[in-house]
Short mmCIF file of C-alpha atoms and ligand atoms in Angstrom, two decimals:
data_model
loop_
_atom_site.label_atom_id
_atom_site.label_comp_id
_atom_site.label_asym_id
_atom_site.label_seq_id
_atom_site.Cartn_x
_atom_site.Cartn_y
_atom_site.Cartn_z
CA UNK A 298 27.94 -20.41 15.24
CA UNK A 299 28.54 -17.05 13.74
CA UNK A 300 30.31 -18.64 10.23
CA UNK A 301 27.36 -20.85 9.97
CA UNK A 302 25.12 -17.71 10.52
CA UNK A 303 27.09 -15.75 7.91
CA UNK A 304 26.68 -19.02 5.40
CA UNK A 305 22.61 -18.56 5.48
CA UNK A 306 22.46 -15.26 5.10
CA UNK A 307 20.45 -14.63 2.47
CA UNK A 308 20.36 -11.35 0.69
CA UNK A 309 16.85 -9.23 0.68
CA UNK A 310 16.63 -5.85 -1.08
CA UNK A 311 13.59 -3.92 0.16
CA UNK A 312 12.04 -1.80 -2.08
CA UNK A 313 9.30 0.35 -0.84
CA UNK A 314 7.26 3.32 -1.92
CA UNK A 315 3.76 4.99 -3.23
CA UNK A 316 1.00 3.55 -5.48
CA UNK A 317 1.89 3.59 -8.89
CA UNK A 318 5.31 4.73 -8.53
CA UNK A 319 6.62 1.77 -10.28
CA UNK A 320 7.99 -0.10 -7.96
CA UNK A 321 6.70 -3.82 -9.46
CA UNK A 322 8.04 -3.20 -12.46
CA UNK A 323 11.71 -2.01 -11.35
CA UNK A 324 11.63 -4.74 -8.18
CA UNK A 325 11.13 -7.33 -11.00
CA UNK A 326 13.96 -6.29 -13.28
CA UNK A 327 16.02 -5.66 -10.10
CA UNK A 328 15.50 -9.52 -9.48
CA UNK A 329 15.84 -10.55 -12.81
CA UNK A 330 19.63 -9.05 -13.01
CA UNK A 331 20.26 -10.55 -9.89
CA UNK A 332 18.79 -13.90 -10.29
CA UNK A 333 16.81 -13.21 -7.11
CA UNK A 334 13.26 -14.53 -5.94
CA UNK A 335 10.57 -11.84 -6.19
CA UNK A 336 8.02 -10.70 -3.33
CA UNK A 337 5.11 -8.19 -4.53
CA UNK A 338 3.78 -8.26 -1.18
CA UNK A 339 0.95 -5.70 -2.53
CA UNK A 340 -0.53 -8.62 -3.96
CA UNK A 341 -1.18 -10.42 -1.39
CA UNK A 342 -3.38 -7.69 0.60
CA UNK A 343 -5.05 -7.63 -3.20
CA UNK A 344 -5.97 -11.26 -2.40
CA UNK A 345 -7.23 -10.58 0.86
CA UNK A 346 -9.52 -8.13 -0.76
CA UNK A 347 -10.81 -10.07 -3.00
CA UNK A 348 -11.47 -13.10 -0.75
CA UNK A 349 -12.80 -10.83 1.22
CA UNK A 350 -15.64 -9.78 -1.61
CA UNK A 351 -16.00 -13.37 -2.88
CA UNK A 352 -16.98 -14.75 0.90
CA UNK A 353 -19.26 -11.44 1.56
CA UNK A 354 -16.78 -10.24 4.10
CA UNK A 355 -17.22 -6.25 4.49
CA UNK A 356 -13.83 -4.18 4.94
CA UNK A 357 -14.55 -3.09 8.03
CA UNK A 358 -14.44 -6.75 9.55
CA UNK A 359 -11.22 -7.28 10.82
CA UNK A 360 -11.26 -10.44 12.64
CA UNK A 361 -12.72 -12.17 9.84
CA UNK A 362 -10.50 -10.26 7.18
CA UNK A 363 -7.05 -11.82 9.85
CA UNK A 364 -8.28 -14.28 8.98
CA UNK A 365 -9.02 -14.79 5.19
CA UNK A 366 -5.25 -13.51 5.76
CA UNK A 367 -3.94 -16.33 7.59
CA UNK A 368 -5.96 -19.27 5.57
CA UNK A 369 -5.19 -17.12 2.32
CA UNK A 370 -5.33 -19.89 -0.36
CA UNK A 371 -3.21 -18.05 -3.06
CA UNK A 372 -0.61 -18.80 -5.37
CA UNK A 373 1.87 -16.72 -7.86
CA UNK A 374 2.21 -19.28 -11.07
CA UNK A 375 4.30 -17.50 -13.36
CA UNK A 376 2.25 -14.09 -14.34
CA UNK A 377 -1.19 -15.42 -12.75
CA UNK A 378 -2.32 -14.97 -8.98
CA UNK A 379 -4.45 -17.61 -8.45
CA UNK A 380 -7.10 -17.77 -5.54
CA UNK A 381 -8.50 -20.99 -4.25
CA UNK A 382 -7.15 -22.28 -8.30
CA UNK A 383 -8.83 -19.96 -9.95
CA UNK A 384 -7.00 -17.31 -12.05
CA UNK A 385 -8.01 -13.58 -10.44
CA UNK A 386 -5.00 -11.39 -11.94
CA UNK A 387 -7.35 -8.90 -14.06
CA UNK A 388 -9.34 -8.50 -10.78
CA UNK A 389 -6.23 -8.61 -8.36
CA UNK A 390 -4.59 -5.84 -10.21
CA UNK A 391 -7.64 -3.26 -10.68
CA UNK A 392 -7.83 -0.23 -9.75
CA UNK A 393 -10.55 -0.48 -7.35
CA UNK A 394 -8.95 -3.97 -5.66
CA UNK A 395 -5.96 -1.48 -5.32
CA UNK A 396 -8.23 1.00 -2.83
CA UNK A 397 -10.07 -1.87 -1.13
CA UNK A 398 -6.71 -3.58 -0.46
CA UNK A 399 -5.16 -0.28 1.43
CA UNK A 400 -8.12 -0.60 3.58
CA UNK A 401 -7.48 -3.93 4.48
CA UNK A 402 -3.89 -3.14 4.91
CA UNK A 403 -4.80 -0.72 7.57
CA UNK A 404 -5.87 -3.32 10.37
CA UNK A 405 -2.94 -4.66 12.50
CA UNK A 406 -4.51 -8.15 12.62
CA UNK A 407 -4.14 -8.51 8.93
CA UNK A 408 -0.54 -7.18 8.53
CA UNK A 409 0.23 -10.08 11.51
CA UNK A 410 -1.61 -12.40 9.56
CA UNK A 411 0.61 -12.21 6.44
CA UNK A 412 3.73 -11.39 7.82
CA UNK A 413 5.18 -15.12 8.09
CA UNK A 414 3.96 -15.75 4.49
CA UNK A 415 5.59 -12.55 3.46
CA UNK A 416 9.23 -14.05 4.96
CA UNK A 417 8.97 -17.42 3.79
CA UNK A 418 9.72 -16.01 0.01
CA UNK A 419 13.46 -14.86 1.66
CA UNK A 420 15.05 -17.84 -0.20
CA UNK A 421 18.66 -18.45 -1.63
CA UNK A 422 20.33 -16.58 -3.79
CA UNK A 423 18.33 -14.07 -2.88
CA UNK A 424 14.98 -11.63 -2.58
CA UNK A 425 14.10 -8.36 -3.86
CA UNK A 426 10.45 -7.43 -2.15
CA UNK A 427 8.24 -4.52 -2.97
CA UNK A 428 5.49 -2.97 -0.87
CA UNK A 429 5.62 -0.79 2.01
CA UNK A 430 7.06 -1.90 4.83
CA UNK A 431 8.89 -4.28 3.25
CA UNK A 432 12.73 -2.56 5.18
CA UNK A 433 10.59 -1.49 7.95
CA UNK A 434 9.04 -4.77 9.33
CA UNK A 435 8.91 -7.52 7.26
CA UNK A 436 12.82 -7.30 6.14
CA UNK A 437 14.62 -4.97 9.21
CA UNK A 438 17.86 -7.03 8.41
CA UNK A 439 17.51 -5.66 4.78
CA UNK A 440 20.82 -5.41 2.73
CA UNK A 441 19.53 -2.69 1.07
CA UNK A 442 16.34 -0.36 1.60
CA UNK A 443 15.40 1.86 -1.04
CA UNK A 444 12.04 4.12 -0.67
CA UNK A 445 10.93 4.63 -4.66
CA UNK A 446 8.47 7.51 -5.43
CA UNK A 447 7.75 9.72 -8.06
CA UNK A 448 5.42 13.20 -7.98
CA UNK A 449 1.68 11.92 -7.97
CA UNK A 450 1.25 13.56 -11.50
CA UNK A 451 3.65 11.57 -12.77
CA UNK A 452 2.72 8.17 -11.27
CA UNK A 453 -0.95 9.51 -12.55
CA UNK A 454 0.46 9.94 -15.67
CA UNK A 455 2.12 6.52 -15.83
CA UNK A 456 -0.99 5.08 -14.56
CA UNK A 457 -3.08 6.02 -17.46
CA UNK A 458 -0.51 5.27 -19.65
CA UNK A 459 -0.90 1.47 -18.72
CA UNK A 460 -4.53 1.33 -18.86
CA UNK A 461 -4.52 3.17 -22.73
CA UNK A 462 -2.00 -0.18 -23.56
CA UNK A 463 -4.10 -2.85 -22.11
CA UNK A 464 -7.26 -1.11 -24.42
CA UNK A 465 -8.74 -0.26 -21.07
CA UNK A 466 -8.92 3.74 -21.56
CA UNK A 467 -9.23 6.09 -24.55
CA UNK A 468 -6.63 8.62 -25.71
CA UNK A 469 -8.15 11.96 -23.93
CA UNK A 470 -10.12 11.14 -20.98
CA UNK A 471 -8.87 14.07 -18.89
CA UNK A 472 -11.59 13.52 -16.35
CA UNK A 473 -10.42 9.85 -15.98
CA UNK A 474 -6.40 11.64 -14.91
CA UNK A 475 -8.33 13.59 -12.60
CA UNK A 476 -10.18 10.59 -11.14
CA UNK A 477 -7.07 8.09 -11.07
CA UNK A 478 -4.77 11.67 -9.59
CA UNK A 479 -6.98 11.34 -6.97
CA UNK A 480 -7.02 7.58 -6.26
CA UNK A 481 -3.49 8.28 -5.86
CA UNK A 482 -3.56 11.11 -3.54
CA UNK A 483 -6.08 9.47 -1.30
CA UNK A 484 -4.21 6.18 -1.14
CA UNK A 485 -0.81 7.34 -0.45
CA UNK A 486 -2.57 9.25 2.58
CA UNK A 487 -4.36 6.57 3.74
CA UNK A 488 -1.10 4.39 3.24
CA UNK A 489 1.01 7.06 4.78
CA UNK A 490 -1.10 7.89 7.56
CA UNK A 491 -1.85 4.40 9.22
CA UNK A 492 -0.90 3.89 13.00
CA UNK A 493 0.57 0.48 11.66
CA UNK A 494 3.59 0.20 9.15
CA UNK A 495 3.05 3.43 7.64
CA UNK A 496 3.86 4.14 4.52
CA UNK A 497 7.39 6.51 4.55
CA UNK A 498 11.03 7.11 3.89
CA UNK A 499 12.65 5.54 6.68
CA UNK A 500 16.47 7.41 7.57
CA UNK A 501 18.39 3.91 6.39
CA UNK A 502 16.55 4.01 3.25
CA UNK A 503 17.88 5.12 0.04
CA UNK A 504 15.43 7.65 -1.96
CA UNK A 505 15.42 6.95 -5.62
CA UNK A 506 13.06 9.63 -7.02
CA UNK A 507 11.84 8.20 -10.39
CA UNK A 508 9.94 11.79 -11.79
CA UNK A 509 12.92 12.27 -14.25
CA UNK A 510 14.27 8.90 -14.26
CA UNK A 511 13.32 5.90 -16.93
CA UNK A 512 12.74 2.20 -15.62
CA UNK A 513 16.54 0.89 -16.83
CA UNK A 514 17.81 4.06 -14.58
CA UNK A 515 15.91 3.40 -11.84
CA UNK A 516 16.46 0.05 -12.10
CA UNK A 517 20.49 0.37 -12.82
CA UNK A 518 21.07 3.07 -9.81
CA UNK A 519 19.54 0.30 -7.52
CA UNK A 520 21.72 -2.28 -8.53
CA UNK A 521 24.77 0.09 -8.37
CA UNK A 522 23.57 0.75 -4.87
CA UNK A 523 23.96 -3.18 -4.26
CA UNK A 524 26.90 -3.81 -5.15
CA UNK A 525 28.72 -0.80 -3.26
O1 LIG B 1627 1.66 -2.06 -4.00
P1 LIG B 1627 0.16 -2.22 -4.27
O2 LIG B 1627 -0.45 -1.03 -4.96
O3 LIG B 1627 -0.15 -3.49 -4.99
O4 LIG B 1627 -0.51 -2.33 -2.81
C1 LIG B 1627 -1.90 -2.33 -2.62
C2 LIG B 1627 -2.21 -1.80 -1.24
O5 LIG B 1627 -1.74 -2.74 -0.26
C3 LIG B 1627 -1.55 -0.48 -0.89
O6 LIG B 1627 -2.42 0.62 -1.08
C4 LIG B 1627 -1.16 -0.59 0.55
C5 LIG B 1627 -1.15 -2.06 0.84
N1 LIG B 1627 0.19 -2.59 1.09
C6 LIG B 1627 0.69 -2.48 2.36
O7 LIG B 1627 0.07 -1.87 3.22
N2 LIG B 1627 1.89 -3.05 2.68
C7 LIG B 1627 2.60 -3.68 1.74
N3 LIG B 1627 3.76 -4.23 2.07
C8 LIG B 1627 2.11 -3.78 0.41
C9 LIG B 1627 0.91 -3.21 0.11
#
């Protein structure tokens, strides 16, 4: 009984942490070196969100956001995020889906909702998932938690960094860092400060503090964490 446990064990490293600390992108290349599946469960309380605005449902509505949650007809195709077919990435990954979605986040009946969903990507070889509570609830059995975070200047920083490259910002806009710092510090409160899942360093969690680090370190000092 226990061998054939041990057989179907399958692997999950849960990587957690702050808005914008860039967690997708170093969860992705984690998975890539590993030939793992991929969970950004942020996107999925993204699609809630915008359901949620596409049926007129108001944030505040959780019974009916549970259950946009449960019925959530999404899809991950490559790149895209589809909803009900149609292709919402741009509008999934905005700024301001990013805010509506930590309000969603915040209702119990909606973190139920999606937690199955969430557990059904834990397929062979293996999983890397990014989010929150990704060691904390969804993944306790975790092989390895790691709690990613960077100073909110710098995830600020980073942030407005990505929207000059997609042609989405001018060079300059101070007063947009100022507006985006504090998305950031607002989020991560609201994130951190939930009765449900909230967002934190857990004690079986390893930190990896990515203010002075690049993406391949980050992304190499998780692996080396793996495979001790
Ligand atoms: O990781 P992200 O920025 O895409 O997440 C968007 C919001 O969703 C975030 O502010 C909090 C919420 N979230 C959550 O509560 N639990 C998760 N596992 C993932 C995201």
């Amino acid at each position: 009984m226990d061998m054939q446990q041990t057989t179907d064990f399958v692997p999950v490293i849960a990587i957690d942490g702050p808005s914008a600390s860039g967690k997708g992108t170093v969860a992705q290349r984690v998975a890539e070196h590993l030939g793992f599946h991929y969970l950004d469960s942020g996107a999925l309380y993204r699609l809630v969100a915008v359901a949620a605005a596409q049926r007129q449902v108001a944030l505040d509505q959780e019974p009916a956001l549970a259950e946009i949650a449960r019925d959530l007809p999404g899809a991950f195709v490559g790149d895209a995020i589809l909803l009900n077919g149609e292709d919402v990435s741009a509008e999934v990954r905005s700024e301001a889906t990013g805010g509506n979605a930590s309000k969603v986040a915040a209702f119990p009946l909606v973190r139920e909702a999606l937690l199955q969903r969430q557990r059904d990507f834990r397929q062979g070889p293996g999983l890397v998932a990014d989010g929150r509570d990704m060691g904390a609830v969804v993944f306790p059995d975790a092989s390895l938690k790691v709690f990613l975070t960077a100073s909110a200047e710098v995830r600020a920083q980073r942030r407005c960094k990505q929207l000059i490259e997609k042609g989405l910002m001018a060079k300059g806009q101070g007063d947009i860092f100022t507006q985006i710092l504090q998305d950031i510090v607002e989020r991560d409160q609201r994130d951190a400060s939930r009765p449900v899942a909230p967002l934190k360093c857990y004690p079986d969690a390893r930190m990896v503090d990515t203010t002075d680090l690049s993406i391949d370190q980050a992304v190499n000092q998780i692996i080396q964490f793996y495979s001790c």
